[in-house]
Coordinates of C-alpha atoms in Angstrom, one line a residue:
M1 CA -0.1 -0.2 0.1
D2 CA 1.5 3.3 -1.0
A3 CA 1.6 6.5 1.2
D4 CA -1.6 8.2 -0.2
A5 CA -3.8 4.8 0.0
L6 CA -2.4 4.8 3.5
L7 CA -3.7 8.1 4.4
A8 CA -7.0 7.9 2.1
A9 CA -8.0 4.7 4.5
L10 CA -8.2 7.1 7.5
D11 CA -10.8 9.8 8.9
P12 CA -9.3 13.4 9.6
E13 CA -8.2 12.5 13.0
Q14 CA -6.5 9.2 12.3
R15 CA -5.0 11.1 9.3
A16 CA -3.6 13.7 11.7
V17 CA -2.1 10.9 13.8
A18 CA -0.3 9.5 10.6
L19 CA 1.0 12.9 9.5
A20 CA 2.6 13.5 13.0
G21 CA 5.5 11.2 11.7
Q22 CA 8.1 12.7 13.8
G23 CA 8.7 14.1 17.5
P24 CA 6.7 13.7 20.7
V25 CA 3.0 12.5 19.9
C26 CA 0.0 11.9 22.1
V27 CA -3.0 10.3 21.0
L28 CA -6.1 10.4 23.2
A29 CA -8.3 7.7 21.9
G30 CA -11.9 7.2 23.1
A31 CA -13.0 3.6 23.3
G32 CA -13.8 2.0 19.8
T33 CA -12.3 5.0 17.8
G34 CA -9.6 3.2 16.0
K35 CA -6.4 3.9 17.9
T36 CA -4.9 0.7 16.4
R37 CA -5.7 1.4 13.1
A38 CA -4.2 5.1 13.8
I39 CA -1.0 3.8 15.0
T40 CA -0.3 1.3 12.5
H41 CA -1.2 3.6 10.0
R42 CA 1.1 6.0 11.3
I43 CA 4.0 3.7 11.5
A44 CA 3.6 2.4 7.9
Y45 CA 3.0 5.9 6.5
A46 CA 6.5 6.9 8.2
V47 CA 8.1 3.8 6.7
A48 CA 6.4 4.4 3.4
T49 CA 7.6 8.0 2.9
G50 CA 11.3 7.0 4.2
T51 CA 10.7 9.0 7.6
V52 CA 11.6 6.2 9.4
N53 CA 13.8 2.9 9.0
P54 CA 11.4 0.0 10.4
A55 CA 14.1 -1.9 12.0
N56 CA 14.6 1.0 14.3
V57 CA 11.2 1.2 15.3
L58 CA 9.6 -0.5 18.4
A59 CA 6.0 -0.6 19.2
L60 CA 5.2 -1.5 22.8
T61 CA 1.9 -2.9 24.5
F62 CA 1.0 -4.7 27.4
T63 CA -0.4 -8.2 26.5
V64 CA 0.8 -10.8 24.0
R65 CA -2.7 -10.6 22.1
A66 CA -2.5 -7.0 21.4
A67 CA 1.3 -7.4 20.3
G68 CA -0.3 -10.1 18.2
E69 CA -2.7 -7.6 16.7
L70 CA -0.4 -4.8 16.1
R71 CA 2.0 -7.2 14.1
G72 CA -1.2 -8.7 12.2
R73 CA -1.8 -5.2 11.2
L74 CA 1.5 -4.1 10.0
R75 CA 2.2 -7.1 8.2
A76 CA -1.4 -6.5 6.6
L77 CA -0.1 -3.3 5.5
G78 CA 3.2 -4.2 4.0
G79 CA 5.8 -1.9 2.5
G80 CA 8.2 -2.7 4.8
A81 CA 6.0 -2.0 8.1
E82 CA 6.0 -6.0 8.7
A83 CA 9.6 -5.3 9.9
V84 CA 8.7 -3.3 12.9
R85 CA 9.2 -5.2 16.1
A86 CA 5.8 -5.2 18.0
A87 CA 6.2 -6.6 21.3
T88 CA 5.1 -6.3 25.2
F89 CA 7.1 -4.4 27.7
H90 CA 8.2 -7.7 29.2
S91 CA 9.4 -9.7 26.3
T92 CA 11.3 -7.0 24.9
A93 CA 13.2 -6.2 28.0
L94 CA 13.6 -10.4 28.7
R95 CA 15.2 -10.6 25.1
Q96 CA 17.5 -7.6 26.1
L97 CA 18.4 -9.1 29.3
T98 CA 19.5 -12.4 28.0
Y99 CA 21.4 -10.8 25.4
F100 CA 23.4 -8.6 27.5
W101 CA 23.7 -10.6 30.7
P102 CA 26.8 -12.7 29.8
K103 CA 28.3 -9.8 28.5
V104 CA 28.2 -7.0 31.3
I105 CA 27.5 -9.3 34.2
G106 CA 28.8 -12.6 32.8
G107 CA 27.6 -16.4 32.9
R108 CA 24.2 -17.5 32.2
P109 CA 21.4 -15.4 32.8
P110 CA 18.9 -16.2 36.1
R111 CA 16.0 -18.5 35.6
L112 CA 12.8 -16.8 35.0
V113 CA 10.1 -17.6 37.2
E114 CA 6.9 -18.3 35.7
S115 CA 4.7 -18.3 38.7
K116 CA 5.3 -16.9 42.0
L117 CA 3.1 -19.0 43.9
P118 CA 5.3 -22.1 44.4
L119 CA 8.3 -19.6 46.1
L120 CA 5.4 -17.7 48.0
R121 CA 4.0 -20.8 49.8
E122 CA 7.3 -21.9 50.9
A123 CA 8.3 -18.4 52.1
A124 CA 4.5 -18.5 53.9
S125 CA 5.6 -22.0 55.3
G126 CA 8.9 -21.2 56.6
L127 CA 7.4 -17.8 58.5
G128 CA 4.6 -20.1 60.1
L129 CA 2.1 -17.8 58.2
R130 CA -1.1 -20.0 57.4
A131 CA -2.4 -18.5 54.0
D132 CA -4.7 -20.2 51.8
G133 CA -4.5 -20.0 47.9
A134 CA -6.9 -16.8 47.7
A135 CA -4.6 -15.0 50.6
L136 CA -1.4 -15.9 48.5
S137 CA -3.1 -14.7 45.3
E138 CA -3.6 -11.3 47.0
A139 CA 0.0 -11.6 48.5
I140 CA 1.0 -11.8 44.9
T141 CA -0.8 -8.8 43.8
E142 CA 0.6 -6.9 46.9
I143 CA 4.3 -7.9 45.8
E144 CA 3.9 -7.0 42.1
W145 CA 2.3 -3.4 43.4
A146 CA 5.2 -2.7 45.5
K147 CA 7.9 -3.8 43.0
V148 CA 6.4 -2.0 40.0
C149 CA 6.1 1.2 42.3
Q150 CA 10.0 0.5 43.5
I151 CA 9.0 -0.1 47.0
H152 CA 11.6 -2.1 49.0
P153 CA 10.5 -5.2 51.5
D154 CA 11.6 -2.6 54.3
S155 CA 9.4 0.3 53.3
Y156 CA 6.1 -2.0 52.2
V157 CA 4.4 -1.7 55.6
F158 CA 4.5 2.1 55.6
A159 CA 3.9 2.5 52.0
A160 CA 1.1 0.0 51.7
T161 CA -0.5 2.0 54.7
E162 CA -0.4 5.3 53.3
A163 CA -1.8 3.6 50.0
G164 CA -4.7 2.2 52.1
R165 CA -3.9 -1.2 50.6
A166 CA -5.9 -4.1 52.7
P167 CA -4.6 -7.9 52.0
S168 CA -6.3 -10.4 54.1
I169 CA -3.5 -11.4 56.1
G170 CA -2.4 -7.9 57.1
V171 CA 0.1 -5.4 56.0
P172 CA 2.7 -6.6 58.3
D173 CA 2.4 -10.1 57.6
T174 CA 2.5 -9.3 53.8
G175 CA 5.7 -7.3 54.4
R176 CA 7.3 -10.1 55.9
L177 CA 6.1 -12.5 53.2
Y178 CA 7.6 -10.0 50.4
A179 CA 10.9 -9.9 52.3
A180 CA 11.0 -13.9 52.5
Y181 CA 9.7 -14.3 49.1
E182 CA 12.4 -11.8 47.9
A183 CA 15.1 -13.5 50.0
L184 CA 14.4 -17.0 48.5
R185 CA 14.3 -15.8 44.7
R186 CA 17.7 -14.2 45.3
D187 CA 19.5 -17.0 46.9
R188 CA 18.3 -19.3 44.1
Q189 CA 19.5 -17.1 41.4
L190 CA 15.7 -16.4 39.9
I191 CA 14.2 -13.6 38.5
D192 CA 10.3 -12.6 38.1
F193 CA 8.7 -10.5 35.5
E194 CA 9.2 -7.3 37.6
S195 CA 12.9 -8.0 38.1
V196 CA 13.4 -8.3 34.3
L197 CA 12.0 -4.6 33.8
E198 CA 14.1 -3.6 36.8
L199 CA 17.6 -5.4 35.9
T200 CA 17.3 -4.5 32.1
A201 CA 16.7 -0.5 33.1
A202 CA 19.6 -0.7 35.6
I203 CA 21.9 -2.3 32.7
L204 CA 20.9 0.3 30.5
L205 CA 21.3 3.4 33.2
T206 CA 24.8 1.9 34.5
E207 CA 26.4 0.5 31.2
P208 CA 26.9 3.3 28.4
A209 CA 27.9 0.7 25.7
V210 CA 24.7 -1.3 26.1
A211 CA 22.7 1.9 26.4
R212 CA 24.7 3.0 23.2
E213 CA 24.0 -0.5 21.6
V214 CA 20.2 -0.2 22.2
H215 CA 19.6 3.4 21.4
A216 CA 21.2 2.7 18.1
A217 CA 18.8 -0.2 17.5
F218 CA 15.4 1.4 18.6
R219 CA 15.1 5.0 17.6
Y220 CA 11.2 5.6 17.2
F221 CA 9.0 4.3 20.1
T222 CA 5.0 3.6 19.9
V223 CA 3.4 2.9 23.2
D224 CA -0.3 1.7 23.4
E225 CA -2.5 1.9 26.2
F226 CA -0.2 4.4 28.0
Q227 CA -2.8 4.8 30.6
D228 CA -1.9 1.5 31.8
V229 CA 1.9 2.2 32.4
N230 CA 3.3 1.8 35.9
P231 CA 6.6 3.6 37.6
L232 CA 8.8 0.4 36.6
Q233 CA 7.7 0.6 33.1
K234 CA 8.1 4.2 32.9
L235 CA 11.6 3.9 34.1
L236 CA 12.6 1.2 31.5
L237 CA 10.8 3.2 28.8
D238 CA 13.2 6.5 29.9
A239 CA 16.4 4.3 29.3
W240 CA 15.2 3.2 26.1
L241 CA 14.5 6.6 25.2
G242 CA 17.9 8.0 26.6
G243 CA 16.6 11.6 26.2
R244 CA 15.3 11.6 23.0
D245 CA 11.7 12.5 22.1
E246 CA 10.8 10.3 19.3
L247 CA 7.8 8.9 21.1
C248 CA 4.1 8.4 20.2
V249 CA 1.9 7.7 23.1
V250 CA -1.8 6.5 22.7
G251 CA -4.3 5.8 25.5
D252 CA -7.5 7.1 27.3
P253 CA -7.3 8.3 30.6
R254 CA -11.4 7.1 31.1
Q255 CA -10.1 3.4 30.5
T256 CA -7.7 3.4 33.5
I257 CA -8.7 0.2 35.6
Y258 CA -5.7 -1.0 37.0
S259 CA -4.4 1.5 39.6
F260 CA -4.3 -1.3 42.2
T261 CA -1.5 -2.9 40.3
G262 CA 0.3 0.1 40.1
A263 CA -1.0 1.5 36.8
T264 CA -1.3 5.3 36.5
S265 CA -2.7 7.7 33.7
E266 CA -0.5 10.6 35.2
Y267 CA 2.3 9.8 32.6
L268 CA -0.5 10.2 29.9
R269 CA -2.0 13.4 31.9
S270 CA 1.4 14.9 31.8
F271 CA 2.8 13.9 28.3
V272 CA 2.5 17.7 27.2
A273 CA 4.1 19.2 30.3
D274 CA 7.0 16.6 29.8
Y275 CA 7.1 17.1 26.0
P276 CA 5.8 20.9 25.4
Q277 CA 6.3 20.6 21.8
A278 CA 4.2 17.3 21.5
T279 CA 1.4 17.2 18.9
V280 CA -1.8 16.2 20.6
V281 CA -4.7 14.4 18.7
R282 CA -7.9 13.3 20.0
L283 CA -9.9 10.4 18.6
V284 CA -13.6 10.6 19.2
R285 CA -15.6 9.2 16.3
D286 CA -16.9 5.7 17.7
Y287 CA -17.1 3.2 15.1
R288 CA -17.9 0.3 17.5
S289 CA -21.2 0.9 19.1
T290 CA -24.6 2.4 18.2
P291 CA -25.8 5.9 19.2
Q292 CA -27.6 4.2 22.1
V293 CA -24.7 2.6 23.4
V294 CA -22.6 5.7 22.9
V295 CA -24.8 7.8 24.8
A296 CA -25.1 5.7 27.7
A297 CA -21.1 5.7 27.8
N298 CA -21.0 9.4 27.5
R299 CA -23.5 9.9 30.6
L300 CA -21.1 7.7 32.4
A301 CA -17.9 9.4 31.3
A302 CA -19.7 12.8 31.6
A303 CA -19.9 12.4 35.6
T304 CA -16.0 12.9 35.7
G305 CA -16.0 16.1 33.8
G306 CA -14.0 16.7 30.3
D307 CA -15.5 17.5 26.9
D308 CA -14.2 14.3 24.9
A309 CA -17.8 13.0 24.4
L310 CA -17.8 10.2 21.8
V311 CA -19.3 10.6 18.4
A312 CA -21.2 7.4 17.1
Q313 CA -20.5 6.5 13.5
R314 CA -22.8 3.4 13.4
A315 CA -26.7 3.2 12.5
H316 CA -29.2 3.4 15.2
G317 CA -30.0 0.5 17.5
P318 CA -32.1 -0.5 20.4
E319 CA -32.0 1.2 23.6
P320 CA -29.9 0.0 26.7
T321 CA -32.3 -1.8 29.2
V322 CA -32.0 -1.6 32.9
T323 CA -34.1 -4.7 34.8
R324 CA -34.6 -4.9 38.5
Y325 CA -34.8 -8.5 39.4
A326 CA -36.2 -9.8 42.8
D327 CA -33.1 -11.7 43.7
E328 CA -29.9 -12.9 42.3
E329 CA -31.3 -16.3 41.5
A330 CA -34.0 -14.5 39.5
E331 CA -31.4 -12.0 38.0
A332 CA -29.4 -15.4 36.7
A333 CA -32.1 -16.8 35.1
G334 CA -33.1 -13.7 33.7
V335 CA -30.1 -13.2 32.1
A336 CA -30.2 -16.8 30.5
A337 CA -33.5 -16.2 29.3
A338 CA -32.4 -12.9 27.8
I339 CA -29.6 -14.7 26.0
A340 CA -31.8 -17.5 24.6
A341 CA -34.0 -14.3 23.1
L342 CA -30.9 -12.8 21.4
T343 CA -30.1 -16.1 19.9
A344 CA -33.2 -16.5 18.8
Q345 CA -33.2 -13.1 16.9
G346 CA -30.0 -14.3 15.3
V347 CA -27.4 -12.6 17.2
P348 CA -24.7 -15.6 17.6
P349 CA -23.6 -16.9 20.9
E350 CA -19.9 -16.0 20.5
E351 CA -21.2 -12.1 20.1
I352 CA -22.7 -12.4 23.9
A353 CA -21.0 -11.4 26.7
V354 CA -22.0 -11.9 30.5
L355 CA -19.3 -9.3 32.2
V356 CA -19.3 -9.6 36.1
R357 CA -17.4 -7.7 38.8
I358 CA -15.4 -10.4 40.3
N359 CA -14.9 -14.1 39.4
A360 CA -17.0 -15.3 42.7
H361 CA -20.1 -14.2 40.8
M362 CA -19.9 -16.2 37.6
E363 CA -21.1 -19.4 39.3
R364 CA -24.7 -18.5 39.4
F365 CA -24.5 -17.3 35.7
E366 CA -22.6 -20.6 34.7
R367 CA -25.4 -22.7 36.3
A368 CA -28.5 -20.6 34.8
L369 CA -26.6 -21.2 31.5
A370 CA -25.8 -24.8 31.8
E371 CA -29.7 -25.3 32.7
A372 CA -30.9 -23.5 29.8
K373 CA -28.7 -25.6 27.6
L374 CA -26.9 -22.5 26.4
P375 CA -23.1 -23.0 25.4
Y376 CA -20.6 -20.7 27.3
V377 CA -17.1 -20.3 28.0
V378 CA -15.5 -18.7 30.9
R379 CA -12.7 -16.0 30.3
G380 CA -10.1 -15.3 33.0
A381 CA -6.9 -13.7 33.2
E382 CA -5.1 -16.8 32.0
R383 CA -3.9 -16.8 28.4
F384 CA -5.5 -19.4 26.3
Y385 CA -2.1 -20.9 24.9
E386 CA -0.7 -21.1 28.4
R387 CA -3.6 -23.3 29.8
P388 CA -2.2 -27.2 30.7
E389 CA -4.9 -28.8 28.6
V390 CA -3.9 -26.6 25.7
R391 CA -0.2 -27.1 25.9
Q392 CA -0.8 -30.8 26.1
A393 CA -3.0 -30.8 22.9
L394 CA -0.5 -28.7 20.9
V395 CA 2.3 -31.2 21.8
L396 CA -0.1 -34.1 20.5
L397 CA -0.7 -32.3 17.4
R398 CA 3.0 -31.6 16.7
G399 CA 3.5 -35.4 17.5
A400 CA 1.0 -36.7 15.1
A401 CA 1.8 -34.1 12.4
R402 CA 5.7 -35.5 12.4
A403 CA 4.6 -38.9 12.4
A404 CA 1.9 -38.6 9.5
G405 CA 4.8 -36.4 7.5
A406 CA 7.3 -39.2 8.3
G407 CA 4.7 -42.1 6.9
T408 CA 5.4 -43.7 10.4
D409 CA 2.0 -42.8 11.6
A410 CA 0.0 -45.9 13.1
T411 CA -2.6 -44.3 15.0
G412 CA -5.2 -44.7 12.1
L413 CA -5.4 -41.1 11.6
P414 CA -8.5 -40.2 9.5
G415 CA -7.7 -38.4 5.9
D416 CA -10.1 -35.2 7.0
L417 CA -8.3 -32.6 9.0
P418 CA -11.1 -32.0 11.5
A419 CA -11.9 -35.6 12.0
A420 CA -8.0 -36.4 12.6
V421 CA -7.8 -33.2 14.6
R422 CA -10.7 -34.2 16.9
H423 CA -9.1 -38.1 16.8
V424 CA -5.8 -36.6 18.2
L425 CA -7.5 -34.5 20.9
A426 CA -9.4 -37.4 22.0
S427 CA -6.6 -38.8 24.1
A428 CA -6.6 -35.5 25.9
G429 CA -10.1 -35.6 26.8
L430 CA -12.3 -34.2 23.8
T431 CA -15.8 -35.7 23.6
A432 CA -18.4 -35.4 20.8
T433 CA -20.5 -33.5 23.5
P434 CA -19.7 -31.1 26.4
P435 CA -19.5 -32.7 30.1
A436 CA -22.5 -32.4 32.4
A437 CA -19.9 -30.9 35.2
R438 CA -19.0 -27.2 35.4
G439 CA -16.1 -25.5 36.2
A440 CA -12.6 -26.7 35.7
V441 CA -14.0 -29.7 33.7
R442 CA -16.0 -27.9 31.6
E443 CA -13.4 -25.1 30.9
R444 CA -10.7 -28.2 29.7
W445 CA -13.4 -29.5 27.4
E446 CA -14.1 -26.1 26.0
S447 CA -10.4 -25.5 25.5
L448 CA -9.9 -28.5 23.2
A449 CA -13.4 -28.0 21.5
A450 CA -12.2 -24.7 20.4
I451 CA -9.0 -25.9 18.8
A452 CA -11.0 -28.5 17.0
G453 CA -13.2 -25.6 15.7
L454 CA -9.9 -23.9 14.5
A455 CA -9.5 -27.2 12.2
D456 CA -12.9 -26.8 10.9
T457 CA -12.3 -23.1 10.0
L458 CA -9.0 -24.1 8.5
A459 CA -10.7 -26.8 6.2
A460 CA -13.4 -24.5 5.1
S461 CA -10.9 -22.1 3.9
R462 CA -8.3 -24.4 2.5
P463 CA -10.0 -27.7 2.0
S464 CA -6.5 -29.5 1.3
A465 CA -4.9 -28.6 4.4
T466 CA -2.7 -30.8 6.4
L467 CA -2.3 -31.9 9.9
A468 CA 1.1 -30.5 9.6
E469 CA -0.1 -27.1 8.4
F470 CA -2.9 -27.1 11.1
A471 CA 0.0 -27.4 13.8
A472 CA 2.1 -24.7 12.2
E473 CA -1.1 -22.3 12.1
I474 CA -1.8 -23.1 15.7
A475 CA 1.7 -22.3 16.7
E476 CA 1.4 -19.0 15.0
R477 CA -1.6 -18.2 16.9
A478 CA 0.0 -19.0 19.9
E479 CA 3.1 -16.6 19.4
S480 CA 0.7 -14.0 18.8
G481 CA -1.6 -14.8 21.4
H482 CA -4.8 -15.1 19.1
A483 CA -7.1 -17.3 20.9
P484 CA -10.0 -19.0 19.0
T485 CA -13.4 -18.2 19.4
A486 CA -16.0 -20.6 20.4
A487 CA -19.4 -20.8 19.3
A488 CA -20.5 -20.0 23.1
V489 CA -21.3 -17.0 25.2
T490 CA -18.5 -15.3 27.0
L491 CA -18.5 -15.5 30.7
A492 CA -15.9 -12.9 31.9
T493 CA -15.3 -10.2 34.6
M494 CA -15.1 -6.6 33.2
H495 CA -11.3 -6.3 33.8
A496 CA -10.7 -9.6 31.6
A497 CA -13.0 -8.0 28.9
K498 CA -10.7 -4.9 28.2
G499 CA -9.6 -4.8 24.5
L500 CA -12.7 -6.8 23.5
E501 CA -16.0 -6.4 21.9
W502 CA -19.4 -8.0 21.5
D503 CA -22.6 -7.4 19.7
A504 CA -24.6 -7.9 23.2
V505 CA -23.0 -7.3 26.6
L506 CA -25.1 -7.9 29.9
L507 CA -23.9 -6.5 32.9
P508 CA -25.7 -8.1 36.2
G509 CA -25.0 -7.2 39.7
L510 CA -25.1 -3.5 39.4
T511 CA -25.8 -3.3 43.3
E512 CA -23.9 -0.9 45.8
G513 CA -21.2 -3.0 47.3
I514 CA -20.4 -4.9 43.9
M515 CA -20.2 -1.9 41.7
P516 CA -19.0 0.1 43.3
I517 CA -17.2 -2.6 44.9
V518 CA -17.5 -2.6 48.8
H519 CA -13.6 -1.8 49.3
A520 CA -13.6 1.1 47.1
R521 CA -13.1 3.7 49.8
G522 CA -12.8 7.3 48.7
A523 CA -13.1 9.4 45.6
E524 CA -10.5 8.2 43.9
A525 CA -11.5 4.1 44.2
V526 CA -15.2 4.8 43.3
E527 CA -13.7 6.8 40.3
E528 CA -11.8 3.7 39.3
E529 CA -14.8 1.7 39.6
R530 CA -16.7 4.1 37.3
R531 CA -13.9 3.7 34.5
L532 CA -14.2 0.0 35.1
L533 CA -18.2 0.0 34.3
Y534 CA -17.6 2.6 31.3
V535 CA -15.0 -0.1 30.0
A536 CA -17.5 -2.5 30.3
V537 CA -20.4 -0.4 28.6
T538 CA -18.2 0.4 25.8
R539 CA -17.3 -3.4 25.1
A540 CA -21.1 -3.6 23.3
R541 CA -21.6 -2.9 19.7
V542 CA -25.5 -3.0 19.7
H543 CA -27.3 -4.6 22.7
L544 CA -26.7 -3.3 26.2
A545 CA -28.4 -4.9 29.1
L546 CA -27.9 -3.7 32.6
S547 CA -29.3 -5.6 36.0
W548 CA -29.5 -5.6 39.6
A549 CA -31.2 -7.4 42.4
P550 CA -32.0 -6.1 46.0
A551 CA -32.0 -9.5 47.7
R552 CA -29.1 -12.2 47.8
T553 CA -31.7 -15.3 47.5
P554 CA -35.1 -16.0 47.3
G555 CA -37.1 -14.8 50.0
A556 CA -34.3 -13.0 51.8
E557 CA -34.7 -9.2 52.9
A558 CA -34.4 -6.9 50.0
S559 CA -31.5 -4.9 51.4
R560 CA -29.4 -4.0 48.8
Q561 CA -29.4 -0.8 46.8
R562 CA -29.2 0.0 43.3
S563 CA -25.5 1.1 42.0
R564 CA -25.1 5.0 41.9
F565 CA -24.0 4.5 38.1
L566 CA -27.3 3.3 37.2
A567 CA -28.8 6.5 37.9
E568 CA -26.0 8.3 35.5
L569 CA -26.6 5.6 32.9
Q570 CA -30.3 5.9 32.7
P571 CA -32.3 9.2 32.0
A572 CA -35.1 9.7 34.3
S573 CA -37.9 9.0 31.8
K574 CA -37.0 5.6 31.0
P575 CA -38.6 3.4 33.2
V576 CA -37.0 0.3 34.9
T577 CA -38.2 -3.0 34.3
S578 CA -39.0 -5.0 37.1
K579 CA -38.9 -8.7 37.0
P580 CA -40.6 -10.4 40.3
A581 CA -39.0 -13.7 41.6
A582 CA -40.4 -16.6 39.3
S583 CA -39.4 -20.2 38.8
K584 CA -36.7 -21.2 36.5
S585 CA -38.9 -23.3 34.2
A586 CA -41.2 -20.3 34.0
T587 CA -38.5 -17.8 33.0
A588 CA -37.1 -20.2 30.5
R589 CA -40.4 -20.6 29.0
S590 CA -41.2 -16.8 28.6
S591 CA -37.3 -15.9 27.3
V592 CA -38.1 -16.0 23.8
A593 CA -41.0 -13.5 24.3
Q594 CA -38.6 -10.9 26.0
P595 CA -37.3 -8.0 24.5

């Protein structure tokens, strides 16, 4: 694609991003405004016009999936843009640390700890602390917060108390656990993901020869989701820049939802102060959602001030709905009924999501969907290709492909690709029908079924595709974080939904104590909850359904109040639909008739 064609594919604001080829650039990109399109076209345009050498460009993001999306977009644009390195902060830092360690420190680099849990469990045992899995998970969050904020174990108690942190085992014991974890890690010459960033920054800042080499390799930087940068990542970014200003940042302060991990939008907000000559472009044209969904999102965001309202570009759709259910059981059944109605109207199950505030709220919706015989998948923070059953499946597929290619296959593989893949995955637990069990058993089956579905897709587009080609396709997807989409409703937390979108989004559980969450104390914490709900609302393209229930169980006291945010989302003239408690069977029978 030539330079003029690249510009012609953009709207006026996106074009302004592409034309700001050099110097500091700040792109304030609202939800659904095409920020990835804008920054990839900016990079491709700079390459096409000879402004930059693609080998000198580093595009940084926070997840493997987002990095894979950037690489895919750049590859599609071509013209040399495919040579740009697009990666996460962690993978880039690990690559550099591994390369420079023998030269600077000597010997082999320390081994990377994939999970803190085993070391932390050992540290707790050594201290005589009794902590269950949930408490240890909380401790991991605390340690990671402290490390990215550059808080030493000796300073943790003071800093955590000042920040209002409240781990379940207490701040003092968490501080002891942090110190013991760090001691174990150092004694065994291990590094964790935070150490990777810290050590890479330290080498760059203390070794001039290393800094010169890295600065010569990377001269132009793009950072996506800049509102999620934490102090340690900012330290490393500054070390990579080395005082230069060839930096393009993209973000949205209204989507800052990871403050509890140490992320801060302050770097995005202060970008112009740090770079007075910066070009600032605001993207406000929303191409994702209908005007009705955009209006709801704007109402929610308007309460925080600012004038960067989204401007919908899509055709009109249905109004968002707000429903009051008698209790949580009725709400779960009502959500299942609403999903059944959506699928009856032609909305594919994979284009429907139920987003909840915390993982603990998922079980009742799993149960309701299973009883309604609606397919569903649970999406968590764990990456698809890192699940044990997926790793096992990939090993089995590669082995079967090698055996078939060598002509030594004695497993009786069918000649048809989808059938062959299902034959191989049967040994990992894939069955023709989903298991009745929920939870981990169901999730394992869904993972394997999703891989089988990819074989169906590949065979439909390339009927002659072989098992070896399928194994290669899966390997490429794993590298880019491109997880398969199952023909099922998605159940996820609001945090896990960041960066995703669906035709229909249902947001249940909107009561005080859940949204905002009960431990959101103080104005800043409540505003973070508002931003989280804003992110959840803006995941919807067409259908948006919000609901709440004043009672926990049937017949219990109706003591819960609806979320304060519902009043902002819903105009006073719009009545709330009230659904009384009903039997599950009655709810299911009436589901198709519901709007």
